[in-house]
GROMACS .gro file of C-alpha atoms in nm:
model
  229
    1UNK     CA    1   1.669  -2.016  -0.319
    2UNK     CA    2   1.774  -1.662  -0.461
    3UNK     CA    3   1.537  -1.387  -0.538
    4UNK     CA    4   1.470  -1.324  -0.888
    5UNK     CA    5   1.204  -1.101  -0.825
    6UNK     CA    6   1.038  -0.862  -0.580
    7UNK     CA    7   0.654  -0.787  -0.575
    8UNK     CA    8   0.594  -0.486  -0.340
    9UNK     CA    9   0.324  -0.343  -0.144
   10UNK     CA   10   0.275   0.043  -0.189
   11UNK     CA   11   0.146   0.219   0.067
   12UNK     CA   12   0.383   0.187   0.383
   13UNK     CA   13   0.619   0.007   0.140
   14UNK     CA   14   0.728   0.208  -0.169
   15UNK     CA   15   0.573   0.533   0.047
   16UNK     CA   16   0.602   0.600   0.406
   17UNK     CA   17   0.271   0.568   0.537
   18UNK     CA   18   0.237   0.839   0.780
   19UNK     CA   19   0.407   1.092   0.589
   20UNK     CA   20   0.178   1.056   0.334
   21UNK     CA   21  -0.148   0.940   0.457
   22UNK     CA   22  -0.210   1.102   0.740
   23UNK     CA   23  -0.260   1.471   0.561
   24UNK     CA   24  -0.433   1.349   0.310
   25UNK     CA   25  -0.701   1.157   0.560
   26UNK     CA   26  -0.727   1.429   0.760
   27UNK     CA   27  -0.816   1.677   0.470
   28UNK     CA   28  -1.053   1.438   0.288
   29UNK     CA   29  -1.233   1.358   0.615
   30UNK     CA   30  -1.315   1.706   0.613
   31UNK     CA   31  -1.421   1.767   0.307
   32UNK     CA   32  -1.661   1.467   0.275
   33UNK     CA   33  -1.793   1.626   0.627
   34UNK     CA   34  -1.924   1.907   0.469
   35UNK     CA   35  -1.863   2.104   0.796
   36UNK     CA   36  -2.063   1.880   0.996
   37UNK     CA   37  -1.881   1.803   1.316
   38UNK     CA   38  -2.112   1.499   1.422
   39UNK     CA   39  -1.986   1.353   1.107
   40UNK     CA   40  -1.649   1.432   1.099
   41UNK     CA   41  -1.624   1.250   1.423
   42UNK     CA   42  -1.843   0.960   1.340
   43UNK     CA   43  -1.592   0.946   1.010
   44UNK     CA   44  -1.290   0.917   1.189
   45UNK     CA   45  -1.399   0.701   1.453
   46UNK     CA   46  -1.544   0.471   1.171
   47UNK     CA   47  -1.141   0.414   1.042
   48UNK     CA   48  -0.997   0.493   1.319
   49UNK     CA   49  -0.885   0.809   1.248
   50UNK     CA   50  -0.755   1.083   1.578
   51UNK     CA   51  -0.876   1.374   1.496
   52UNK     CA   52  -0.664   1.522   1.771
   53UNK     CA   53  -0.372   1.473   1.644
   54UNK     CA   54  -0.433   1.433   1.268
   55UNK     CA   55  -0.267   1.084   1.238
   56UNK     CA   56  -0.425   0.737   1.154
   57UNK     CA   57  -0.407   0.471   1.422
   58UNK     CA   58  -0.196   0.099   1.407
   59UNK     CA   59  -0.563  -0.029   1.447
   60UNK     CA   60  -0.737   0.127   1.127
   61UNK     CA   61  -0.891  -0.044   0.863
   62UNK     CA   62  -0.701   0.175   0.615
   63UNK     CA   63  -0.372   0.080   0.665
   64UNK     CA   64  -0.429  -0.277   0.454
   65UNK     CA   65  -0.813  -0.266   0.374
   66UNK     CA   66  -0.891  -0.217  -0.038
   67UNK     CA   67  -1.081   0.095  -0.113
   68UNK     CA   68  -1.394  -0.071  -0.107
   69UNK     CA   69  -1.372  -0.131   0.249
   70UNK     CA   70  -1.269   0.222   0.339
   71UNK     CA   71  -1.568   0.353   0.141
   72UNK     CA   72  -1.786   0.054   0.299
   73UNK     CA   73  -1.696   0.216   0.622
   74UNK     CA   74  -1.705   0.552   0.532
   75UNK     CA   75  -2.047   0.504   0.343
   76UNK     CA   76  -2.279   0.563   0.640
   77UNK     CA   77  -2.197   0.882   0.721
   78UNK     CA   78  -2.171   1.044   0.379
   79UNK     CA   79  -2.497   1.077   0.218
   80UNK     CA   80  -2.413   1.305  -0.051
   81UNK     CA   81  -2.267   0.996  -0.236
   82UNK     CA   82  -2.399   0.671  -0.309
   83UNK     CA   83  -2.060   0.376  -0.262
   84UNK     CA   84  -1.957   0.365  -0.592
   85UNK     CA   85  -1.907   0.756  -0.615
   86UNK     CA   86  -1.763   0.765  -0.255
   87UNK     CA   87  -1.542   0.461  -0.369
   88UNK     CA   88  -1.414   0.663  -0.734
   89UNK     CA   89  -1.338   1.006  -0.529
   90UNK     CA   90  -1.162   0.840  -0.227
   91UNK     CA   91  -0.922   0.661  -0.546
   92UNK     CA   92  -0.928   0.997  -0.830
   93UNK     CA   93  -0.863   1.169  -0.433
   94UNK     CA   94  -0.568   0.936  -0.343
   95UNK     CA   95  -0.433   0.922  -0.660
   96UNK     CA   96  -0.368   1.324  -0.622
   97UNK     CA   97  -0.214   1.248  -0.254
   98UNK     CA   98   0.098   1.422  -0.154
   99UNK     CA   99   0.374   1.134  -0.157
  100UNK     CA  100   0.721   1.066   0.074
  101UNK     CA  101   0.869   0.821  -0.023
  102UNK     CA  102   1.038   0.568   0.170
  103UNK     CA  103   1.369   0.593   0.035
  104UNK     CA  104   1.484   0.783  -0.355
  105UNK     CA  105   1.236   0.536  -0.556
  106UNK     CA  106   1.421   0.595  -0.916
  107UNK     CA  107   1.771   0.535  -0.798
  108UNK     CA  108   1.699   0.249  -0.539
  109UNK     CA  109   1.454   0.055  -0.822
  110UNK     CA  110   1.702   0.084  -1.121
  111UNK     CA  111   1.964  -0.067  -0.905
  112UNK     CA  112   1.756  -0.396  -0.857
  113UNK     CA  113   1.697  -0.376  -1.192
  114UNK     CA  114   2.093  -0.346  -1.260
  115UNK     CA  115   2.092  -0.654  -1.053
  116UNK     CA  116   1.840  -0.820  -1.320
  117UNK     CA  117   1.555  -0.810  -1.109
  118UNK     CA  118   1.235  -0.814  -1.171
  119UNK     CA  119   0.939  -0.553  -1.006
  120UNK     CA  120   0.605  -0.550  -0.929
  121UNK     CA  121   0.389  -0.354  -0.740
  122UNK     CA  122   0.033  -0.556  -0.590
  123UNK     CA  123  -0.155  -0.293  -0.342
  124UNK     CA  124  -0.510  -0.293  -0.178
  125UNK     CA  125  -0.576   0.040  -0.319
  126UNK     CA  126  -0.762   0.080  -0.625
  127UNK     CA  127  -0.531   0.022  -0.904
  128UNK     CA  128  -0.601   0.413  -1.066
  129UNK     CA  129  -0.435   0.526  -0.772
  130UNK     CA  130  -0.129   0.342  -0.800
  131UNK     CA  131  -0.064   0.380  -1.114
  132UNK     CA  132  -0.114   0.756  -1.082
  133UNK     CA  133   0.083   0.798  -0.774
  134UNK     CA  134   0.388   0.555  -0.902
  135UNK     CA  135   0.326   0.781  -1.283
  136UNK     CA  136   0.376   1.089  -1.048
  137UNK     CA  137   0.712   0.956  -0.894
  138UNK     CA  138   0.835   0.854  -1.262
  139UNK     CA  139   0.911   0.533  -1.152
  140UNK     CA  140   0.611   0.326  -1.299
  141UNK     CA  141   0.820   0.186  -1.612
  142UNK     CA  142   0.995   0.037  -1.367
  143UNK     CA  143   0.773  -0.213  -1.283
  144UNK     CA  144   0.665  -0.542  -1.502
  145UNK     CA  145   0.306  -0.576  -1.319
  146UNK     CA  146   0.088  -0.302  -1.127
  147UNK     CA  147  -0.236  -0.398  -0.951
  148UNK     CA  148  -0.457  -0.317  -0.693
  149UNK     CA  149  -0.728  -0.474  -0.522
  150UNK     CA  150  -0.953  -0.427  -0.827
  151UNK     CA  151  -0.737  -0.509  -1.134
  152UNK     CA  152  -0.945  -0.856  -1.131
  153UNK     CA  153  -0.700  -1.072  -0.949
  154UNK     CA  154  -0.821  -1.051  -0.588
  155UNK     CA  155  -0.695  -0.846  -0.256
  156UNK     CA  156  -0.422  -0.953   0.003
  157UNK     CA  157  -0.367  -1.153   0.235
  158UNK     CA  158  -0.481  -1.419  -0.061
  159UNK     CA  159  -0.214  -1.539  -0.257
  160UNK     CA  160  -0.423  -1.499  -0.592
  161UNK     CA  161  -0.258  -1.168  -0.685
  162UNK     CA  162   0.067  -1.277  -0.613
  163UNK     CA  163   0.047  -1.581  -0.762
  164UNK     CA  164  -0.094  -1.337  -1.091
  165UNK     CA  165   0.228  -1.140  -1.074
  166UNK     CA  166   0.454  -1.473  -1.073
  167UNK     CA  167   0.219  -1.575  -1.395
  168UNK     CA  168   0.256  -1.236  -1.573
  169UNK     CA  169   0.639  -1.219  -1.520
  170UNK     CA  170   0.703  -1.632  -1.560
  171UNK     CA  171   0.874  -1.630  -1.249
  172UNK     CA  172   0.814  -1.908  -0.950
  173UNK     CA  173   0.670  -1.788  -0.637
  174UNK     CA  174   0.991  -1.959  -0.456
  175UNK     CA  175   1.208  -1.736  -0.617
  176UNK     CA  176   0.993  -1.420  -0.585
  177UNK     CA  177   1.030  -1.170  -0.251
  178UNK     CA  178   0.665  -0.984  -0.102
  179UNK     CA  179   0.750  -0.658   0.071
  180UNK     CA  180   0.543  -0.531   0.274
  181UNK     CA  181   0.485  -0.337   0.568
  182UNK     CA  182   0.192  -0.497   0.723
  183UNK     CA  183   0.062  -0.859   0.826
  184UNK     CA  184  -0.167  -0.907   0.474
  185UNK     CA  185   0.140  -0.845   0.316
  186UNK     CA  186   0.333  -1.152   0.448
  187UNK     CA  187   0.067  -1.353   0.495
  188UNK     CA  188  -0.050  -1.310   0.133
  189UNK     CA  189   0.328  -1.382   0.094
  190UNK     CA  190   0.334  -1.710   0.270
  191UNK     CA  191   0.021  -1.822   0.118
  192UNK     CA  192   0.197  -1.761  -0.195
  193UNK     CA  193   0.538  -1.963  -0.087
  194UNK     CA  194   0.758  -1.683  -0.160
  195UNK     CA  195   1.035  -1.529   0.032
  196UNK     CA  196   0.895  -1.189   0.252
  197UNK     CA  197   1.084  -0.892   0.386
  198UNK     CA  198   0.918  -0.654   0.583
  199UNK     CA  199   0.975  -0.312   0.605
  200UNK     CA  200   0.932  -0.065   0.943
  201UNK     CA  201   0.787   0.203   0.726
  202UNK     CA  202   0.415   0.122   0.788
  203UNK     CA  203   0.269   0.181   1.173
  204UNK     CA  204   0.338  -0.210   1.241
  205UNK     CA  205   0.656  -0.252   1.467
  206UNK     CA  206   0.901  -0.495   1.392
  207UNK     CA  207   0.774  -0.715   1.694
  208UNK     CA  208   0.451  -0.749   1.489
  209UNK     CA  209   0.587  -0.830   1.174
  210UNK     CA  210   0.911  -1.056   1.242
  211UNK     CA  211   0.707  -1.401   1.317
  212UNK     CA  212   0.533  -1.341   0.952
  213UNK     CA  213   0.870  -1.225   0.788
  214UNK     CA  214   1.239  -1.411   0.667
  215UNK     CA  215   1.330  -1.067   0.766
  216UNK     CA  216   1.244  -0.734   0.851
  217UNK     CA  217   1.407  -0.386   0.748
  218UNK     CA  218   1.412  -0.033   0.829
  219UNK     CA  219   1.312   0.063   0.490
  220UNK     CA  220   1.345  -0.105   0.180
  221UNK     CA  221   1.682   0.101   0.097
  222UNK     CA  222   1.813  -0.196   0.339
  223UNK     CA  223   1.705  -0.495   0.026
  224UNK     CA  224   2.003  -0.468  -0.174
  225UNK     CA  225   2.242  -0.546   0.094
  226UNK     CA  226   2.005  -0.848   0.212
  227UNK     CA  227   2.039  -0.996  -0.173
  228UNK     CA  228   2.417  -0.914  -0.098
  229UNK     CA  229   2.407  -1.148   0.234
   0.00000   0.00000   0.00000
């Protein structure tokens, strides 16, 4: 069945996840720590988070949790905020984050749309965030649908948001590719009967993802030579 579509994940997706989220943990761990060491540590141990060496671990919460969670986890330890103002700084925060991304978004996107594709972005991040961050790379006219785990539709791995993307664009999930560079990704993906690529620049390895995935890729740079094949 060809691909007529592609609905893609953000962070670890359109973004390389280290490169952009580990600074930006690091620096807003701090901040919310107030100087309090006991806290900082309780923080980062909370999302798994080495303080060490500055870099968010393959088992965190963060890498495919919605902001809620994050703040959820986060909440204990930061009493200067109740969870819905820890929740709205961690997104107004993120949405402010310094971004690498995975490959030249502009150029790489308008050549699936050359191709008469059409793009959508679904992330577990507050939708504020991704709009801002995609707004920031100039490539958010590019896509047909943005949402994140709060735009009403649900949160990966269900296939609800998917299946909202298909619906907004009037495409059929069977001819629609997830990308994604973690499990909820292509497991939202299955549950969703579409086609799902993932992509190495997450912190899963391709041994984790390539039993969930019709293939995996270095980055998505790779895609348009899979649609070639």
């Amino acid at each position: 069945m060809p691909v007529d579509a592609l609905l893609f994940d953000k962070d670890g997706t359109l973004f390389d996840f280290a490169e952009t989220w580990n600074r930006w943990t690091g620096r807003m761990l701090d901040l919310l720590s107030e100087g309090d060491t006991d806290r900082l540590q309780a923080m980062a141990a909370a999302i798994d988070f080495d303080l060490e060496t500055g870099k968010i671990l393959p088992s965190s919460l963060v890498i495919a949790s919605t902001n809620r969670q994050v703040a959820e986890a986060l909440a204990p330890h930061v009493p200067q905020m109740d969870l819905d103002q820890l929740e709205q700084y961690m997104a107004e925060s993120a949405g402010e984050a310094d971004l690498a991304e995975a490959v030249p978004l502009a150029a790489f996107l308008d050549d699936l749309l050359a191709r008469g594709k059409v793009l959508g972005v679904m992330t577990n991040d507050a939708e504020l965030s991704a709009k801002s961050q995609l707004s920031r790379s100039g490539v958010l006219d590019r896509f047909a649908f943005v949402a994140g785990f709060d735009s009403g539709y649900g949160a990966k791995p269900d296939a609800d948001p998917l299946l909202a993307f298909c619906a907004a664009t009037g495409i059929a999930p069977e001819r629609t590719a997830m990308v994604g560079d973690s499990l909820h990704d292509l497991e939202a993906g299955s549950a969703a009967g579409m086609h799902r690529i993932g992509v190495l620049t997450g912190l899963a390895g391709a041994a984790e993802l390539e039993a969930h995935a019709d293939v995996v890729l270095p980055d998505i740079g790779h895609i348009p030579g899979w649609l070639d094949r």
